[in-house]
mmCIF file of C-alpha atoms and ligand atoms in Angstrom:
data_model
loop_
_atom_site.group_PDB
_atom_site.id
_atom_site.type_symbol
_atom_site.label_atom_id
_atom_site.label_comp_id
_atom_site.label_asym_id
_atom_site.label_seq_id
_atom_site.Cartn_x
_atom_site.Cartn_y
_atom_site.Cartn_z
ATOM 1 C CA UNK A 1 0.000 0.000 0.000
ATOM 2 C CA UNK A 2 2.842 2.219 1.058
ATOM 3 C CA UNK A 3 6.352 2.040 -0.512
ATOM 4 C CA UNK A 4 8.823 3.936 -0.177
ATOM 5 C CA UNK A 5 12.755 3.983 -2.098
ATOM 6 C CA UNK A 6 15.855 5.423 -1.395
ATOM 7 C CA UNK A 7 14.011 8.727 0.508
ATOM 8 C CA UNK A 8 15.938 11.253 1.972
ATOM 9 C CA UNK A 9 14.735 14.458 3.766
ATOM 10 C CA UNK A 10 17.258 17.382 3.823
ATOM 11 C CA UNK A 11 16.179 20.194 5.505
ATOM 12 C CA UNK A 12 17.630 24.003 4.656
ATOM 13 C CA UNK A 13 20.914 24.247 6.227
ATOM 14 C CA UNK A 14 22.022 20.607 5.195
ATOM 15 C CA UNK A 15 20.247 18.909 8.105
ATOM 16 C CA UNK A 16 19.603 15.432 6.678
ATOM 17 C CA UNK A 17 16.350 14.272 8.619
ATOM 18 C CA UNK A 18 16.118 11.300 6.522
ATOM 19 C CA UNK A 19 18.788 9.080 4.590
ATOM 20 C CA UNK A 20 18.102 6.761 2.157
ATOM 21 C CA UNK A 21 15.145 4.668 3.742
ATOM 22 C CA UNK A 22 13.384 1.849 2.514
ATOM 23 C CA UNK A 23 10.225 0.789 4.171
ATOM 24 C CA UNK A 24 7.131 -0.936 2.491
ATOM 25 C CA UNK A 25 3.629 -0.802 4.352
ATOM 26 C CA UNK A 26 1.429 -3.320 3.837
ATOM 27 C CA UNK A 27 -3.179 -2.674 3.764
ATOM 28 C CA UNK A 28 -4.097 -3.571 7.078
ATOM 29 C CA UNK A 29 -0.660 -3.200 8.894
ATOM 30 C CA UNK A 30 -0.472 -1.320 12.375
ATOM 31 C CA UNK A 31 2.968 -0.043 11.922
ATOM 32 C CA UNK A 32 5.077 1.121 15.200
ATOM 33 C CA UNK A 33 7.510 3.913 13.972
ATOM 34 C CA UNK A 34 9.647 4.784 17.415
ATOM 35 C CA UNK A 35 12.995 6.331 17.273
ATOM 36 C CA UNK A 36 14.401 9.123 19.826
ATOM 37 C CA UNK A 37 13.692 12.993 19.855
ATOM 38 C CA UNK A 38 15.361 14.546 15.985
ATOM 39 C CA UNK A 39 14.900 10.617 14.667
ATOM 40 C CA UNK A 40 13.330 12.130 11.773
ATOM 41 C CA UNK A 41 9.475 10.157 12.188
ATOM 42 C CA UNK A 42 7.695 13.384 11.487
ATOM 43 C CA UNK A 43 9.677 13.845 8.625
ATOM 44 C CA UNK A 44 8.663 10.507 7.259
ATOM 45 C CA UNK A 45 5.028 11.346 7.533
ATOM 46 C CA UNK A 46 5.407 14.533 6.267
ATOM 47 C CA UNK A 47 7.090 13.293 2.949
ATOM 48 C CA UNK A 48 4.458 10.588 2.734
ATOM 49 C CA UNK A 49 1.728 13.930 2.836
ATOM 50 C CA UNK A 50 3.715 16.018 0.276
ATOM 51 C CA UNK A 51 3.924 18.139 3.381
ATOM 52 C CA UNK A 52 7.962 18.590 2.223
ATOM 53 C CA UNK A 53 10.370 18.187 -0.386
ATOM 54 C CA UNK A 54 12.371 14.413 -0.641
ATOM 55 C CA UNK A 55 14.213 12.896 -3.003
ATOM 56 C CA UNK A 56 14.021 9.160 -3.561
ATOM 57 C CA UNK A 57 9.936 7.735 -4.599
ATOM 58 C CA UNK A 58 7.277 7.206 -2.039
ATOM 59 C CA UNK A 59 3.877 5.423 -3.750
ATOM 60 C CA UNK A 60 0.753 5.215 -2.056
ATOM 61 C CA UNK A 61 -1.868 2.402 -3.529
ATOM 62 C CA UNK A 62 0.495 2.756 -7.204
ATOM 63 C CA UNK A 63 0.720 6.354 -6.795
ATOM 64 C CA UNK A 64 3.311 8.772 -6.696
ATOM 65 C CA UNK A 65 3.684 11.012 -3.762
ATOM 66 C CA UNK A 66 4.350 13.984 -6.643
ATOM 67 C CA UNK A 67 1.714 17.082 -6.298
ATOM 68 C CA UNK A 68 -0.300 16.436 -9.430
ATOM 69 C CA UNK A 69 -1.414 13.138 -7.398
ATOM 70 C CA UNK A 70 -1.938 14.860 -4.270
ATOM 71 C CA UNK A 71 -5.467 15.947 -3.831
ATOM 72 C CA UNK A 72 -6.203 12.167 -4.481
ATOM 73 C CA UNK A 73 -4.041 10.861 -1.789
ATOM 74 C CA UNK A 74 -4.868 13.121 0.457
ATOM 75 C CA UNK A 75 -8.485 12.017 0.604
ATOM 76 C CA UNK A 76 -6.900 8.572 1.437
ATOM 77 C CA UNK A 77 -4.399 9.214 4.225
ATOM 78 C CA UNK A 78 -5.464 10.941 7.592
ATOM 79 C CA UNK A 79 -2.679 12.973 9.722
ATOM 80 C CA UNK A 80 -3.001 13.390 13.080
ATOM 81 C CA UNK A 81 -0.235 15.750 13.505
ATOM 82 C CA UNK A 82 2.165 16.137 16.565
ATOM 83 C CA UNK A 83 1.219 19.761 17.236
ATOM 84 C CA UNK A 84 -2.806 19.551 17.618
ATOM 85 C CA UNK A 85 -2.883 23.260 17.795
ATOM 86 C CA UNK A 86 -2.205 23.456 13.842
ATOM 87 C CA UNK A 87 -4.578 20.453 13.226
ATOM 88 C CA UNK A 88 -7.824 22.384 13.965
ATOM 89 C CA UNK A 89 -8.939 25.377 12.046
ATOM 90 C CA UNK A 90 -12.865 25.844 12.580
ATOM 91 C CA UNK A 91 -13.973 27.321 15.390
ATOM 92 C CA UNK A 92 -15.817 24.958 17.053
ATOM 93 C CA UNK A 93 -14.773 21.113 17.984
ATOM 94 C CA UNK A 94 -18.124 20.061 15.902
ATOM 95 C CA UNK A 95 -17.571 22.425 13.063
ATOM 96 C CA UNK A 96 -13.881 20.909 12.610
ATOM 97 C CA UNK A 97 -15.210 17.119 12.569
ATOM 98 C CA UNK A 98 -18.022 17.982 9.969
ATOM 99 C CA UNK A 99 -15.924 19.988 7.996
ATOM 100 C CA UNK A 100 -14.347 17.159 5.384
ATOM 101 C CA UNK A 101 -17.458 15.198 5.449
ATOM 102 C CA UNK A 102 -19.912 18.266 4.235
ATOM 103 C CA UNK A 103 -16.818 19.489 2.129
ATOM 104 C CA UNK A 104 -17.330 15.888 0.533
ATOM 105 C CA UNK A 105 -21.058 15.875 -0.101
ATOM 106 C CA UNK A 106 -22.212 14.423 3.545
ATOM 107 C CA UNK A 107 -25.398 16.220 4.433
ATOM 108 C CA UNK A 108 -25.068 18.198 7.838
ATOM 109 C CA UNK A 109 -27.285 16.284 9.761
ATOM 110 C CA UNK A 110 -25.662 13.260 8.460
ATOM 111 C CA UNK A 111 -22.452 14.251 9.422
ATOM 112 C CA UNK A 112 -23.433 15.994 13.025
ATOM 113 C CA UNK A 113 -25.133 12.081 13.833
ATOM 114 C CA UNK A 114 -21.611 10.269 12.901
ATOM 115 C CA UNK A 115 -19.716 12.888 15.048
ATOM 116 C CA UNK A 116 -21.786 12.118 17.945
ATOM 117 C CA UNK A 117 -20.939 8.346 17.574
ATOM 118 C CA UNK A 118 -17.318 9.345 17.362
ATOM 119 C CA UNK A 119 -17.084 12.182 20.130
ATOM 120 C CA UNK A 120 -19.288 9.264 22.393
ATOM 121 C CA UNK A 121 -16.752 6.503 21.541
ATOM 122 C CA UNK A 122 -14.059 8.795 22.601
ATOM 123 C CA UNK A 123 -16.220 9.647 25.339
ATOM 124 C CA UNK A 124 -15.730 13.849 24.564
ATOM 125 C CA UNK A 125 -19.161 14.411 23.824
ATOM 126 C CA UNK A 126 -18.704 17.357 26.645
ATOM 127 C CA UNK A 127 -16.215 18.923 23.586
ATOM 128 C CA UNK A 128 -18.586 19.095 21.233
ATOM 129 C CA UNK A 129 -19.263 22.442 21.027
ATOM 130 C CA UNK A 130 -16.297 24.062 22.654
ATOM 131 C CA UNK A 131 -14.020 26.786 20.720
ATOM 132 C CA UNK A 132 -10.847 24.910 20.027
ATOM 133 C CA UNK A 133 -8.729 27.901 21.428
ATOM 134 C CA UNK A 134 -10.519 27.275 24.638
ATOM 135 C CA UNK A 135 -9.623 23.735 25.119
ATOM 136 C CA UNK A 136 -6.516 22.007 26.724
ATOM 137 C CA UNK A 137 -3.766 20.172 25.154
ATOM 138 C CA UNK A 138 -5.119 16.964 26.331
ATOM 139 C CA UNK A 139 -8.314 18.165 24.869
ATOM 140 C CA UNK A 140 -7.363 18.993 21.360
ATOM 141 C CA UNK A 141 -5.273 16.182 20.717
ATOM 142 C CA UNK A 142 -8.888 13.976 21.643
ATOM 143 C CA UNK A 143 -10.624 16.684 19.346
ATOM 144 C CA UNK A 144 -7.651 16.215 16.580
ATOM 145 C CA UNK A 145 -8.250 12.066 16.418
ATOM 146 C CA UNK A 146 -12.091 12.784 16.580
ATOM 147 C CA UNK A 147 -11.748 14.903 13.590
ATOM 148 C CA UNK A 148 -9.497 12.274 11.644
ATOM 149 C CA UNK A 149 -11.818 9.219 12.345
ATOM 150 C CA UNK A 150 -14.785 11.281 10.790
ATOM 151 C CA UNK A 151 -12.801 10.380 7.425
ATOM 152 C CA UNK A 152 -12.482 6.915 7.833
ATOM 153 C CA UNK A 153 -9.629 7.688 5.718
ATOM 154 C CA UNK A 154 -7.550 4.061 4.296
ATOM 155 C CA UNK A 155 -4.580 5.171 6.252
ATOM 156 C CA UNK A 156 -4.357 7.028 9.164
ATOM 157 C CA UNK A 157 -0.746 8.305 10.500
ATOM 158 C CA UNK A 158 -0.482 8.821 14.287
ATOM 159 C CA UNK A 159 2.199 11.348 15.492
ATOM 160 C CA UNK A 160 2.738 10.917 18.760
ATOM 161 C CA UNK A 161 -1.231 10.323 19.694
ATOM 162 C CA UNK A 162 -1.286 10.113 23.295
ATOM 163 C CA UNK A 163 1.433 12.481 23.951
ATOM 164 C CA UNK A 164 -0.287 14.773 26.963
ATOM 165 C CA UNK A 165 -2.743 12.830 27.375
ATOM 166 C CA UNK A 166 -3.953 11.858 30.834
ATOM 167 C CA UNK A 167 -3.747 7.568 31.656
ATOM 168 C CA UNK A 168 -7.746 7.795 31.185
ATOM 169 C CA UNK A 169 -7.580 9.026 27.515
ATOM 170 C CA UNK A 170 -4.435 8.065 26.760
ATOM 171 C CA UNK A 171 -6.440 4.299 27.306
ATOM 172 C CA UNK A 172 -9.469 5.611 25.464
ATOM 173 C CA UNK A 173 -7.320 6.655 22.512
ATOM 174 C CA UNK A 174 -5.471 3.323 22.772
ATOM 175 C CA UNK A 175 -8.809 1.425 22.435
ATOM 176 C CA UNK A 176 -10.102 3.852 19.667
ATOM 177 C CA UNK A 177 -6.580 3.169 17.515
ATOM 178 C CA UNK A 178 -7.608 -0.987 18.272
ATOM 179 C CA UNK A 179 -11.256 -0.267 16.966
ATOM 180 C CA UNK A 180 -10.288 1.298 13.667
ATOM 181 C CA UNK A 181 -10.044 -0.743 10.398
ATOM 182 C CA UNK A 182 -7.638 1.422 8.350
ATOM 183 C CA UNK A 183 -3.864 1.151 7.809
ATOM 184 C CA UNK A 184 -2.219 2.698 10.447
ATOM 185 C CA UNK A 185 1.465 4.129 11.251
ATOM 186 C CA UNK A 186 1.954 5.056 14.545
ATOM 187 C CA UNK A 187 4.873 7.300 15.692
ATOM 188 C CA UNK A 188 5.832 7.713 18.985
ATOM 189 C CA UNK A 189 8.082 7.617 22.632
ATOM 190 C CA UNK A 190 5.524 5.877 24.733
ATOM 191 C CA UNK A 191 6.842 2.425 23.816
ATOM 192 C CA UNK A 192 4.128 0.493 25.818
ATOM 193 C CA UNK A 193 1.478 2.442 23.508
ATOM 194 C CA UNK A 194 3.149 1.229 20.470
ATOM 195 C CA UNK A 195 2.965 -2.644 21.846
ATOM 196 C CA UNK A 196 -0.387 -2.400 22.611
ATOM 197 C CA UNK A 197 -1.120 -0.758 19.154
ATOM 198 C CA UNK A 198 1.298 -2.221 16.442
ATOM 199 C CA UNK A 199 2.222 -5.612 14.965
ATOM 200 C CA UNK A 200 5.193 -4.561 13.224
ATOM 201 C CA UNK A 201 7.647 -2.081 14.086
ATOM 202 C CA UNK A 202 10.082 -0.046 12.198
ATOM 203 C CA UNK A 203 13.316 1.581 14.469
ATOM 204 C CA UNK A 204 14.880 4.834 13.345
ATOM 205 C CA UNK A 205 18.135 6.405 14.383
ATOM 206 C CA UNK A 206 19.736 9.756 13.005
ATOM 207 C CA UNK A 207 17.652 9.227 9.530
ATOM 208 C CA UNK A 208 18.032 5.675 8.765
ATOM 209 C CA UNK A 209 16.323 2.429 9.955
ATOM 210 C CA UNK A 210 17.742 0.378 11.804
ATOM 211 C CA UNK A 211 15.543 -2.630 11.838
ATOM 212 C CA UNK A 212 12.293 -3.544 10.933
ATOM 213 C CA UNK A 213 10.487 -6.296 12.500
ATOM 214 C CA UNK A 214 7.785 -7.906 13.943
ATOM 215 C CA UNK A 215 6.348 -6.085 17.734
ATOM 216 C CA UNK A 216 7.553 -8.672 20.039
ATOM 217 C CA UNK A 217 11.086 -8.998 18.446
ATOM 218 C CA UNK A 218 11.932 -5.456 18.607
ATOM 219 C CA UNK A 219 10.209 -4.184 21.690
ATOM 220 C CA UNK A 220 11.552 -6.935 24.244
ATOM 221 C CA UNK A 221 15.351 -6.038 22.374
ATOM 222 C CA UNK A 222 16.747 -3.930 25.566
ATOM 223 C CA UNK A 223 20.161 -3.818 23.634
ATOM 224 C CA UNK A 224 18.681 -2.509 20.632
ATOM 225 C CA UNK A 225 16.424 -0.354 22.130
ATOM 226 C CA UNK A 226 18.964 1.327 24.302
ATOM 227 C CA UNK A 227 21.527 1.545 21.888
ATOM 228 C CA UNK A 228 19.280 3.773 19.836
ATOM 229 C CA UNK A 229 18.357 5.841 22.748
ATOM 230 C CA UNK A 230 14.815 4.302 23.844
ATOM 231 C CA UNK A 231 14.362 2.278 26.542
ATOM 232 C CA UNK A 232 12.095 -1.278 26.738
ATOM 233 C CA UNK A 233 8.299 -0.337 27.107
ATOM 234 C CA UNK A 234 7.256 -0.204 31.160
ATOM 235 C CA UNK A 235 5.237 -3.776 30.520
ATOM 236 C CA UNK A 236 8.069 -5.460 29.378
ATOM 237 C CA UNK A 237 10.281 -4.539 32.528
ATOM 238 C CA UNK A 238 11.707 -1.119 31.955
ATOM 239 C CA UNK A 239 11.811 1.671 34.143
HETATM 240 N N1 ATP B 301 11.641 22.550 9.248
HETATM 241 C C1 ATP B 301 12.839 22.070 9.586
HETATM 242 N N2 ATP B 301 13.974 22.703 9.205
HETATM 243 C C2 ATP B 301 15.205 22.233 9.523
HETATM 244 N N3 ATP B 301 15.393 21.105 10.224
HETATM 245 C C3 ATP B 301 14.313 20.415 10.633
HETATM 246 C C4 ATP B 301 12.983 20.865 10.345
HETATM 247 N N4 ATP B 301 12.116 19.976 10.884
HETATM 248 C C5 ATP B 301 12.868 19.028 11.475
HETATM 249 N N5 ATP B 301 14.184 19.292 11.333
HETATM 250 C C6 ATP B 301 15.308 18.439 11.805
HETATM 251 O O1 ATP B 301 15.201 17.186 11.181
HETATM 252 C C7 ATP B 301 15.509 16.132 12.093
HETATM 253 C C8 ATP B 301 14.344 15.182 12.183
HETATM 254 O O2 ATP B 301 13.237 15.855 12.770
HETATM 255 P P1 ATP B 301 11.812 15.177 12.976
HETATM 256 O O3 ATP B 301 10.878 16.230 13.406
HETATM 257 O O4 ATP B 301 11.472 14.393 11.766
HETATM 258 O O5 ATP B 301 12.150 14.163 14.171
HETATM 259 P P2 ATP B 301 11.181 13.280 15.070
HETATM 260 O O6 ATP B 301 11.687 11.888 15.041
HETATM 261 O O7 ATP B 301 9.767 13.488 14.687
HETATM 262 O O8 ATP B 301 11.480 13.880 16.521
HETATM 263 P P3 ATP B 301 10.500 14.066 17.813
HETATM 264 O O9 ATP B 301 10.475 12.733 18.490
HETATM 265 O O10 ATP B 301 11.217 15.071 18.625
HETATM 266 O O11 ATP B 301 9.169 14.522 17.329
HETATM 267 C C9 ATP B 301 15.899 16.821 13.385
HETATM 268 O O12 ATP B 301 17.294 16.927 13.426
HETATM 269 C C10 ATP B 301 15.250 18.175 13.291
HETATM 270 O O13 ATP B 301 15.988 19.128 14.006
HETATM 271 MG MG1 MG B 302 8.157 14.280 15.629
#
C-alpha cells in the first residue's frame, strides 16, 4: 500500500532528517515507527503527505507522492499531527469534525449524527461544542483524532497520539486506535502504547532504519532499544 525507495529528507541548512530509507507498508498493517527525539518520524510522515520536499519515490496504492497526485491521496491518508494546535482550524470542535465530510457531499445532519458516535466513543461528547482555542492540550489532541476518524480515511498516520494525554484518555485513545479498520502508522516515545497498538515495528536512528520487525522482536530487544536511545516499554520490565 505504502512504498517507499531510497528517501531522503534534507532540511535548509544541510540537516539530513532522513537518509536513504526503505520501508514498504502493507493494507491492514499497524505499523510502530519509534525512534528518539530529531529521529526524523515526522519527517517521514510529512514526505508521505507532500507536506515537504524528498528525493528518492514514495507510492501510495500505485501512486506517486508527486503534487499532481496529491489531492487524491490526500483524501486517502489521515494525519493526526504532533502539534494539535495546527490540526484544527474551525472554530468549534463540531464544526472541525463535519468539515471534510460536508466538504465531501455528507449532508449536515448526516455528518453531526456520525460525530456524535465518534465524540461518544471517545467519550468527549462534553467537547462538542467548545471553541478549540478554549480547550486544553489533552483536549485537542482527543478533538484532533475525533476529527481524523470522521474520514475513515484508508490510512491514518499517528504522530505521537497520546502524547499529553492523561492515563484515562491516553487508554481511550489506545482502544479507539484498536477499533479502527484502516492502515495505520503510529509514531511515537511511549513504547508500551506502540505494543499495545502495532504488529510490526520499524526503528529509526539519526535518519536511517535500523531494523524492521515484527512487535515482540523489537520491543523486548533492551540492547537494541537502548543503543538507539529508547528504553524497553514499562510492561516489558523497563523503568
Ligand atoms: N523545518 C525544519 N527545518 C530544519 N530542520 C528540521 C525541520 N524539521 C525538522 N528538522 C530536523 O530534522 C531532524 C528530524 O526531525 P523530525 O521532526 O522528523 O524528528 P522526530 O523523530 O519526529 O522527533 P520528535 O520525536 O522530537 O518529534 C531533526 O534533526 C530536526 O531538528
Ligand atoms: Mg516528531
Amino acid at each position: 500500500m505504502i512504498d517507499i525507495r531510497g528517501l531522503t529528507v534534507e532540511y535548509d541548512g544541510g540537516i539530513k532528517a532522513l537518509d536513504s530509507i526503505d520501508l514498504t507498508v502493507n493494507e491492514g498493517d499497524s505499523l510502530g515507527l519509534i525512534g528518539a527525539n530529531g529521529a526524523g518520524k515526522s519527517s517521514l510522515f510529512r514526505a508521505l503527505t507532500g507536506l515537504t520536499a524528498f528525493t528518492g519515490s514514495i507510492k501510495f496504492n500505485g501512486l506517486d507522492v508527486i503534487k499532481k497526485n496529491l489531492p487524491s491521496i490526500r483524501q486517502d491518508i489521515g494525519y493526526v499531527i504532533q502539534e494539535s494546535d495546527d490540526q484544527m482550524f474551525m472554530p468549534k470542535v463540531i464544526e472541525d469534525m463535519i468539515f471534510g465530510p460536508v466538504n465531501y457531499g455528507t449532508s449536515k445532519e448526516d455528518a453531526v449524527k456520525k460525530a456524535d458516535e465518534i465524540l461518544k466513543k471517545l467519550e468527549i461528547s462534553h467537547l462538542k461544542d467548545r471553541y478549540n482555542h478554549k480547550i486544553s492540550g489533552g483536549e485537542k489532541k482527543m478533538a484532533a483524532i475525533a476529527t481524523i476518524l470522521m474520514m475513515k480515511p484508508k490510512v491514518i498516520l499517528f504522530d505521537e497520539p497520546t502524547s499529553s494525554l492523561d492515563p484515562h484518555n491516553r487508554r481511550t485513545v489506545i482502544n479507539a486506535i484498536n477499533g479502527i479498520d484502516s492502515t495505520k502508522i503510529i509514531a511515537s516515545h511511549d513504547l508500551d502504547l506502540i505494543y499495545d497498538t502495532c504488529g510490526k515495528v520499524a526503528l529509526i536512528n539519526r535518519g536511517r532504519i535500523v531494523k524492521v520487525g515484527d512487535r515482540d522482536e523489537i520491543l523486548r530487544d533492551r540492547e537494541l532499544l537502548e543503543s538507539n536511545g529508547l528504553e524497553l516499554p514499562l510492561s516489558m520490565g523497563g523503568r
